Coordinates of C-alpha atoms and ligand atoms in Angstrom, one line a residue:
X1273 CA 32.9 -40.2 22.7
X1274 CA 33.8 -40.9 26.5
X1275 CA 31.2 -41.6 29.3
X1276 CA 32.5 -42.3 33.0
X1277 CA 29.8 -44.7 33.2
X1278 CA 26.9 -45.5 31.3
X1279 CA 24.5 -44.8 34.1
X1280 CA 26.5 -42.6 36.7
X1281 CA 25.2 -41.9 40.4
X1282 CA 23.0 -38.9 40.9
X1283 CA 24.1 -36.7 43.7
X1284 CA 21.0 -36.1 46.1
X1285 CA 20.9 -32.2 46.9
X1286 CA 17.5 -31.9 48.4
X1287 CA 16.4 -27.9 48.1
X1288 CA 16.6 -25.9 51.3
X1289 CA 13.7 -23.7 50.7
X1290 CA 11.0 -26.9 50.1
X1291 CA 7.4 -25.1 48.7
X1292 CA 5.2 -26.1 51.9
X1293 CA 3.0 -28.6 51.7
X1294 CA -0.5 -26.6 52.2
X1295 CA 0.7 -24.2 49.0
X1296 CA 1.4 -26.9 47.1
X1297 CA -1.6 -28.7 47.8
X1298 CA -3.1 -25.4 46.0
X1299 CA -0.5 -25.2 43.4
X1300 CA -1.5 -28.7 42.4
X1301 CA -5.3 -28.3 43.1
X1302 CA -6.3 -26.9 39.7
X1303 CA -2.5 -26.5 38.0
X1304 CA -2.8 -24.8 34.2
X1305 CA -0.4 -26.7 31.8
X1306 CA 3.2 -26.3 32.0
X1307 CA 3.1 -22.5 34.8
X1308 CA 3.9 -24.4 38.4
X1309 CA 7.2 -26.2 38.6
X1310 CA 8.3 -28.7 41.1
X1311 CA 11.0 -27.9 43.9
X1312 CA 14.0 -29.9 41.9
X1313 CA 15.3 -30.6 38.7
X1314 CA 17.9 -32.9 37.2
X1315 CA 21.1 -32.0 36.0
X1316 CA 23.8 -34.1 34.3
X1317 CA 27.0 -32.6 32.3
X1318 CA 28.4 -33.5 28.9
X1319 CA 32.2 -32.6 27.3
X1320 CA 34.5 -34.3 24.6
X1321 CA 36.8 -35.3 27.4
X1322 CA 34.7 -36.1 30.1
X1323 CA 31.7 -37.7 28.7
X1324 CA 28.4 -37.7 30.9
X1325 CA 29.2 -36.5 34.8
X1326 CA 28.1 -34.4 37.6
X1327 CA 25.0 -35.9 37.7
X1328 CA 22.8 -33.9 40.4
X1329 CA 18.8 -34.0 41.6
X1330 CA 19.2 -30.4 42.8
X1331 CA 17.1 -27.2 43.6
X1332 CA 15.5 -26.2 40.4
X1333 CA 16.9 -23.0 39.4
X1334 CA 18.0 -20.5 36.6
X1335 CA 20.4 -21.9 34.4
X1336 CA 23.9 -19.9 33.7
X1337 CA 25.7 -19.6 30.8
X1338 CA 28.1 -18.3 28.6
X1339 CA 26.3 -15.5 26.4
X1340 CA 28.8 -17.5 23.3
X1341 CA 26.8 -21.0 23.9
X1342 CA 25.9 -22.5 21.1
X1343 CA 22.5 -23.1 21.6
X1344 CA 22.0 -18.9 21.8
X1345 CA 23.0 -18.8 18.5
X1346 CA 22.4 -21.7 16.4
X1347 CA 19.8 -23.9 18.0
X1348 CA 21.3 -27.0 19.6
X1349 CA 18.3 -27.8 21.8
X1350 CA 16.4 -30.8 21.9
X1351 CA 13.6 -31.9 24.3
X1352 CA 11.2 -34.5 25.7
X1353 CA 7.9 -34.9 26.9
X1354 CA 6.3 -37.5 29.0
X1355 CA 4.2 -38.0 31.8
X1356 CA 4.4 -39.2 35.5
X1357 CA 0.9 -40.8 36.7
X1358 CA -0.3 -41.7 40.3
X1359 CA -2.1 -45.1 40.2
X1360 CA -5.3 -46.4 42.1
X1361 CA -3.0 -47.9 44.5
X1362 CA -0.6 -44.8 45.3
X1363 CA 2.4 -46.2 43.1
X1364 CA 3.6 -43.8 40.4
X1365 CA 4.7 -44.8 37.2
X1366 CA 5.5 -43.2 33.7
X1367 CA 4.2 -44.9 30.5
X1368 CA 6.8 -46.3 28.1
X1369 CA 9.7 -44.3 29.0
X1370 CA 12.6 -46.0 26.6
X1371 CA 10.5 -44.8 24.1
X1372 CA 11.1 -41.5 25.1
X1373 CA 15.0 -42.2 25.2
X1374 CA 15.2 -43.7 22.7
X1375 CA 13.6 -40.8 20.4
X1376 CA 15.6 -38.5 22.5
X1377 CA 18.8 -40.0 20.9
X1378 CA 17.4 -40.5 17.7
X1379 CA 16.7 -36.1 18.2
X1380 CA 20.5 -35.6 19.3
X1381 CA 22.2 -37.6 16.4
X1382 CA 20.0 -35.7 13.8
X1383 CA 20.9 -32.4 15.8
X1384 CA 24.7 -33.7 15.9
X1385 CA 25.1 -33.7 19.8
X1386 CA 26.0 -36.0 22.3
X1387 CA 24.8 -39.1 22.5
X1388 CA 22.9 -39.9 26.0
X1389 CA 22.5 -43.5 27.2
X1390 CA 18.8 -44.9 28.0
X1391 CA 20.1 -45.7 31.2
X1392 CA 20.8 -41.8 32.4
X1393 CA 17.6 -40.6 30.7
X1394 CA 15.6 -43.3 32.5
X1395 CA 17.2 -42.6 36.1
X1396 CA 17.2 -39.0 35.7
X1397 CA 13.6 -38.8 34.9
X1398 CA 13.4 -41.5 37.9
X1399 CA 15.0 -39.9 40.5
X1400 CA 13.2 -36.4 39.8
X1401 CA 10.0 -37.8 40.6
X1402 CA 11.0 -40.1 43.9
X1403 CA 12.2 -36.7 44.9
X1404 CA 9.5 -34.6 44.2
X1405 CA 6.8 -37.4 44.2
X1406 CA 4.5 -35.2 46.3
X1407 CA 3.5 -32.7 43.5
X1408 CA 2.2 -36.2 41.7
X1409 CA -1.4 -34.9 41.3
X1410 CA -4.1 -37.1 41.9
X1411 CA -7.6 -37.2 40.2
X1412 CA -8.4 -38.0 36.3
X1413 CA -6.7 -36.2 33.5
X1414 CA -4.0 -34.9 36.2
X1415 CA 0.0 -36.4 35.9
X1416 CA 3.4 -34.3 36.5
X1417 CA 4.5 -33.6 33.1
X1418 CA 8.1 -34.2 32.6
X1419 CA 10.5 -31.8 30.4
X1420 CA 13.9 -33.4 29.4
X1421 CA 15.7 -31.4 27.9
X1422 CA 19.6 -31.0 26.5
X1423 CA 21.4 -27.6 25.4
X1424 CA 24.6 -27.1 23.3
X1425 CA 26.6 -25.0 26.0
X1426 CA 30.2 -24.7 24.4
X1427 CA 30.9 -20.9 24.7
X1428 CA 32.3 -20.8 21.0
X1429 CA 30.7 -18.8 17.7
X1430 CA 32.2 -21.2 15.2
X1431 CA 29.5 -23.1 13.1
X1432 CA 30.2 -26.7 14.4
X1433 CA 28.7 -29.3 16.5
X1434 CA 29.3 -28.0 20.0
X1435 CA 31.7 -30.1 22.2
X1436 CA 29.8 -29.6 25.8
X1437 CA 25.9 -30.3 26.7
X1438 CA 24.0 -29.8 29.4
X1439 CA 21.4 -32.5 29.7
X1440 CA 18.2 -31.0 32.2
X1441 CA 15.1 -32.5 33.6
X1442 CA 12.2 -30.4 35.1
X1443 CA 8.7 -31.0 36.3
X1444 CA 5.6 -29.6 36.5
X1445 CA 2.0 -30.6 37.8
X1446 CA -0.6 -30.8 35.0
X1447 CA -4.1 -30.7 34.5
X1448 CA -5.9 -31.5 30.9
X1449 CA -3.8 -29.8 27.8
X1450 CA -7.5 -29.4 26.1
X1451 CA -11.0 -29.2 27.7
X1452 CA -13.3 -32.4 27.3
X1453 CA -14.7 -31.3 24.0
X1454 CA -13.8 -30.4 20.3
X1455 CA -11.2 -28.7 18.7
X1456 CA -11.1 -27.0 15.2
X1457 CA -8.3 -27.1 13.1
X1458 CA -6.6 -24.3 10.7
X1459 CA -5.2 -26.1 7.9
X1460 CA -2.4 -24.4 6.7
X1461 CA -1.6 -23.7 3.5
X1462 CA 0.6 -20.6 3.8
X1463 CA 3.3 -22.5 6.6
X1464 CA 4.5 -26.4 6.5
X1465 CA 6.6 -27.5 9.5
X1466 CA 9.3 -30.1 7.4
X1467 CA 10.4 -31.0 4.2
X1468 CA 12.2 -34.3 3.5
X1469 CA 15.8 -34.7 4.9
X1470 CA 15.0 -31.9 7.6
X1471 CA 14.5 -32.2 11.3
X1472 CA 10.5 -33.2 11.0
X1473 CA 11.0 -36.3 13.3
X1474 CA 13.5 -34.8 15.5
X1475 CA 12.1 -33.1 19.1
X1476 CA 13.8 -30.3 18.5
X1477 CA 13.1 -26.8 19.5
X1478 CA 13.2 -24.7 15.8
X1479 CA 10.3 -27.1 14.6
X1480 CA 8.3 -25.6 17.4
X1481 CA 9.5 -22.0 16.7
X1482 CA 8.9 -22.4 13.0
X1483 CA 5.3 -23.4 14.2
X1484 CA 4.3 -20.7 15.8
X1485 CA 3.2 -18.2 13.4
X1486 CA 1.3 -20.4 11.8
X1487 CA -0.4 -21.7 15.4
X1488 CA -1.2 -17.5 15.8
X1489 CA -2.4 -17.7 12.5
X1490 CA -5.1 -20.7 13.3
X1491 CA -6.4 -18.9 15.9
X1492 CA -6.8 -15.8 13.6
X1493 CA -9.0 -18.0 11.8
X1494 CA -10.7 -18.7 15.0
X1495 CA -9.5 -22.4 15.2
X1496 CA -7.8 -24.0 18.1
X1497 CA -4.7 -25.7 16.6
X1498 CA -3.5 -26.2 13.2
X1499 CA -2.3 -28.7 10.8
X1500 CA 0.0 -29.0 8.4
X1501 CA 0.4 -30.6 5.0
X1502 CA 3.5 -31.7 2.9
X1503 CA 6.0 -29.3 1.7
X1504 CA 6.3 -30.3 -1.7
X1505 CA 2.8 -30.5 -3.2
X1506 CA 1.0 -29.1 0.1
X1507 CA -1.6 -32.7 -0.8
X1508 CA -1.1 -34.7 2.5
X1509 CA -1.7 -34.6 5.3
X1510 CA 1.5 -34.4 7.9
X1511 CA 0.4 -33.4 11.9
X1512 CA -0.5 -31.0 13.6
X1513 CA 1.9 -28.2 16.3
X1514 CA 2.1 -30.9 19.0
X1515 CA 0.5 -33.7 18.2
X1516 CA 0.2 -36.5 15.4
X1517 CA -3.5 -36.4 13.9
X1518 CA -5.8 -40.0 13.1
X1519 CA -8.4 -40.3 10.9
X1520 CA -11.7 -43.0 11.7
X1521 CA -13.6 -44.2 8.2
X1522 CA -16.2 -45.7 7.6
X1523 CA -15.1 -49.3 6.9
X1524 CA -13.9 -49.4 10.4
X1525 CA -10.5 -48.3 9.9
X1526 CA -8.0 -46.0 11.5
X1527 CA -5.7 -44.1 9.4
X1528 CA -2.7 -42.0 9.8
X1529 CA 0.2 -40.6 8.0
X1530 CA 3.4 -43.0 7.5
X1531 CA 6.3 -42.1 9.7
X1532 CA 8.3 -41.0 6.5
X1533 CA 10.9 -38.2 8.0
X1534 CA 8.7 -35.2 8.1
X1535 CA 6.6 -36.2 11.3
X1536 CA 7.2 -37.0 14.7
X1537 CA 6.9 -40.9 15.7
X1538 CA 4.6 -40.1 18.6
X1539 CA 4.6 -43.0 21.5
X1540 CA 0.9 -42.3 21.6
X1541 CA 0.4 -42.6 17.9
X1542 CA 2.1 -45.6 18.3
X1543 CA 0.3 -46.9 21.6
X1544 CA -2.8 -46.0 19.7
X1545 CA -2.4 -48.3 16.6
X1546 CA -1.8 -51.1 19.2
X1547 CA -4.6 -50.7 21.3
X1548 CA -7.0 -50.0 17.8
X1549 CA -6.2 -53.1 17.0
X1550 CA -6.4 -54.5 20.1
X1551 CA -10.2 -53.0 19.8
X1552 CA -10.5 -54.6 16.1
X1553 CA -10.4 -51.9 14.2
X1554 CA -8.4 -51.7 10.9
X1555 CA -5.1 -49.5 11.1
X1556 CA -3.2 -48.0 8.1
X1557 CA -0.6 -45.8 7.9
X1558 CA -0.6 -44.5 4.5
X1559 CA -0.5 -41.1 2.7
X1560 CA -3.7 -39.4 3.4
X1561 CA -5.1 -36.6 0.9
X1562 CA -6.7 -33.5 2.3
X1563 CA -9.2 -33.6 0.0
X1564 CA -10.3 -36.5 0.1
X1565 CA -10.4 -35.9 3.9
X1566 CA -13.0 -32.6 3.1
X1567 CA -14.6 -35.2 0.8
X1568 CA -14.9 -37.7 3.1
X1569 CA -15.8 -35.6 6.4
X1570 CA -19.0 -34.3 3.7
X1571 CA -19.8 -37.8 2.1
X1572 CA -19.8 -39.7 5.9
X1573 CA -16.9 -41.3 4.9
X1574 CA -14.3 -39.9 7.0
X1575 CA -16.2 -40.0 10.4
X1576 CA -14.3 -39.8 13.5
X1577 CA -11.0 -37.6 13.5
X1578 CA -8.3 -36.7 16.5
X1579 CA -5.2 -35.4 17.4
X1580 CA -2.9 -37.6 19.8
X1581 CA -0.2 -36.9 21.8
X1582 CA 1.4 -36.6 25.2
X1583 CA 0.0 -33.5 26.5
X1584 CA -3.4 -34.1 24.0
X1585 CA -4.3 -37.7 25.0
X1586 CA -6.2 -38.0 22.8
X1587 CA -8.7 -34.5 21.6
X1588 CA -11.7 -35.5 19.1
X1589 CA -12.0 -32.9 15.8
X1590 CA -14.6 -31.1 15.6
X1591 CA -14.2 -29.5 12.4
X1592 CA -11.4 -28.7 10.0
X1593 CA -11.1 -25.7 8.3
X1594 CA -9.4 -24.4 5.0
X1595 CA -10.2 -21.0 3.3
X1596 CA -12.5 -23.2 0.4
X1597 CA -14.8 -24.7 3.3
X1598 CA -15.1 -26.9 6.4
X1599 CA -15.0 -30.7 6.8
X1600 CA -17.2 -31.1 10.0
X1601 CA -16.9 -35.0 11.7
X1602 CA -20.1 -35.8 13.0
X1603 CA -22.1 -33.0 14.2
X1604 CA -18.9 -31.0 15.1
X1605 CA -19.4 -31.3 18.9
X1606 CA -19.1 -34.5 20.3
X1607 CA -16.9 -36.2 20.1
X1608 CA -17.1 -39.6 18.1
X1609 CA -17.4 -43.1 19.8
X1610 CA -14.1 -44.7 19.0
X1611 CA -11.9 -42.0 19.9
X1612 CA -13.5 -41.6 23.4
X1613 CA -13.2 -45.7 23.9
X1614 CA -9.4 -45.7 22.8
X1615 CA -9.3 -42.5 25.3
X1616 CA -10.3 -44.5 27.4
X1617 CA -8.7 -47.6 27.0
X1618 CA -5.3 -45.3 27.1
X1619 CA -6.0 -43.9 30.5
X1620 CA -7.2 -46.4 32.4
X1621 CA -3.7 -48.2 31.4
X1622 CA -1.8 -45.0 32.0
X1623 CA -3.6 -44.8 35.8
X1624 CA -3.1 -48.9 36.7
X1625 CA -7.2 -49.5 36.1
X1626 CA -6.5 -51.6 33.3
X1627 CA -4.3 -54.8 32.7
X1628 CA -0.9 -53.7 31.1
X1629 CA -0.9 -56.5 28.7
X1630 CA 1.6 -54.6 26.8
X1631 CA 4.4 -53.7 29.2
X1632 CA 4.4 -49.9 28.7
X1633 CA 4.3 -49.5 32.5
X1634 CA 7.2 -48.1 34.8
X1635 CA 7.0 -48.0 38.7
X1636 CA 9.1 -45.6 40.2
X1637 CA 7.6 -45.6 43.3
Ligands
LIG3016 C1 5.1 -32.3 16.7 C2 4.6 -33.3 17.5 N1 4.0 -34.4 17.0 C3 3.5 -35.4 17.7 C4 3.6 -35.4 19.1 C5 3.1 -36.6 19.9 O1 4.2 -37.3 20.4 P1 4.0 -38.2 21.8 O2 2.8 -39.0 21.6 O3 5.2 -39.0 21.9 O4 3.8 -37.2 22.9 C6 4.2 -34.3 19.7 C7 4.3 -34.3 21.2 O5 5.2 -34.4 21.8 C8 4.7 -33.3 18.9 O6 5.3 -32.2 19.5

């Protein structure tokens, strides 16, 4: 494939209709997850001949297209999600951003579309929030979430990788994804999300749509989220909708599925292990048994457990639930020790109060 340039120059088009700065002061105030949007967007084209071009910061707005385009019909979408952070000292960075590149292109070559280089992603999630670095929110738990995105927009019915993309970045101000307490958990045994050799670690948009009914069917059960297990003997654990899932025992270890195909490689699953061990706690990322998970949550075994991701941070389990029973952690309410001191150790990096002995910092501004 043919790019112009491996990081081309992003036309400036500031909006001419700005939101003003007192309403967005209240847009941003108490902002519910992903419902406001920012004033811009990015935009960058992909074709066959062309390669990556027209790269814009522009008014965000509705996108056209052809009612043929590929991704209408058979799905070529993939996205990313990250976050944008306003520091102690006014700077504003975004936490280990060529992870999320990099996992964006591992999503388009299992989805057969265009490859993007690190160096567009990076800038185009870069420039959007220099330009719209004002709807930063300020205060704990509050960061602009960032949505890239790319579409398969080749007007054409034929079954085939599509030969045009449309590679989008939008914004929106954020407040927690999950109140300060416990979740439950539907484990579900009816729905699994991927099988081996399908698109389990790709960010792609039919995993979440596959998810869905069995998300509605958690909250039937009157749980928050759910998780799901293997496809072929429904034994392990896998993740959860949106977020990977972590497990504290007894002996002091942390453990967590294997990234074998089926899961997403979260960056904060990943952050996590780091920083656990950075606490000196054990880490293992080995198959884990549902029952012996039910077993252990009864036995005190299995003491601490959480989901982690991007939007979750990290959110302590209260209980999970199956239709033989409940495996409480702790007392079911509070959430357990470890997970709130690797919250916290995560945040404070994410907002500059801690050292970045690691290097997953990037200024923008
Ligand atoms: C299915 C799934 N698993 C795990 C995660 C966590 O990934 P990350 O920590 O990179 O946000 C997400 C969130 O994006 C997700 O959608």
């Amino acid at each position: 494939m043919v790019s112009e340039s491996a990081a081309p120059h992003f036309n400036i088009e500031p909006t001419s209709n700005p939101t003003p700065a007192d309403h967005r002061a209240d847009l941003i105030a108490n902002p519910a997850f992903g419902r406001i949007f920012t004033d811009h967007m990015a935009v960058v084209k992909y074709s066959e001949s062309r390669g990556w071009h027209d790269a814009r910061i522009t008014a965000r707005k509705p996108i056209s297209l052809d009612p043929a385009a590929s991704v209408l019909h058979y799905a070529q979408e993939i996205f990313e999600g990250m976050k944008a952070y306003r520091t102690g000292n006014g700077s504003i960075v975004t936490f280990r951003p060529e992870e999320n590149a990099k996992r964006f292109r591992a999503s388009a070559a299992r989805m057969a579309m265009a490859d993007l280089p690190q160096e567009i992603f990076i800038q185009a999630v870069d420039e959007l929030v220099k330009m719209d670095r004002d709807w930063v929110p300020e205060g704990e738990g509050k960061s602009l979430y960032l949505r890239p995105f790319m579409i398969a927009t080749e007007a054409f019915l034929g079954v085939k990788p599509a030969s045009e993309y449309l590679f989008v970045v939008i914004a929106c101000p954020v407040g927690a994804y999950f109140g300060s307490g416990c979740v439950s958990v539907w484990v579900s045994e009816d729905y699994t999300r991927a099988a081996p050799g399908g698109t389990g670690a790709a960010k792609c948009g039919g995993n979440y749509a596959a998810s869905l009914v069995a998300q509605r069917d958690s909250q039937s059960h009157g749980c928050d989220q759910v998780l799901f297990l293997d496809s072929r003997e429904q034994r392990f654990v896998e993740e959860m909708g949106g977020m990977n899932v972590m497990f504290l025992r007894d002996d002091n270890t942390l453990v967590t599925p294997p990234l074998t195909g089926t899961i997403l490689p979260g960056i904060t699953r990943d952050a996590i292990l780091q920083l656990a061990k950075d606490h000196g706690l054990k880490i293992e990322q080995t198959p884990i048994e549902i029952d012996e998970v039910f077993a252990g949550a009864a036995s005190g075994r299995y003491r601490e457990a959480f989901a982690c991701g991007t939007a979750a941070v990290i959110t302590p389990i209260g209980s999970l639930r199956r239709r033989q029973g409940e495996a409480v952690f702790g007392d079911g309410k509070t959430p357990g020790d470890v997970s709130l001191g690797l919250k916290k150790t995560l945040t404070e990096i994410q907002s500059g109060k801690t050292n970045d002995v690691h290097g997953w910092i990037h200024s923008i501004v």
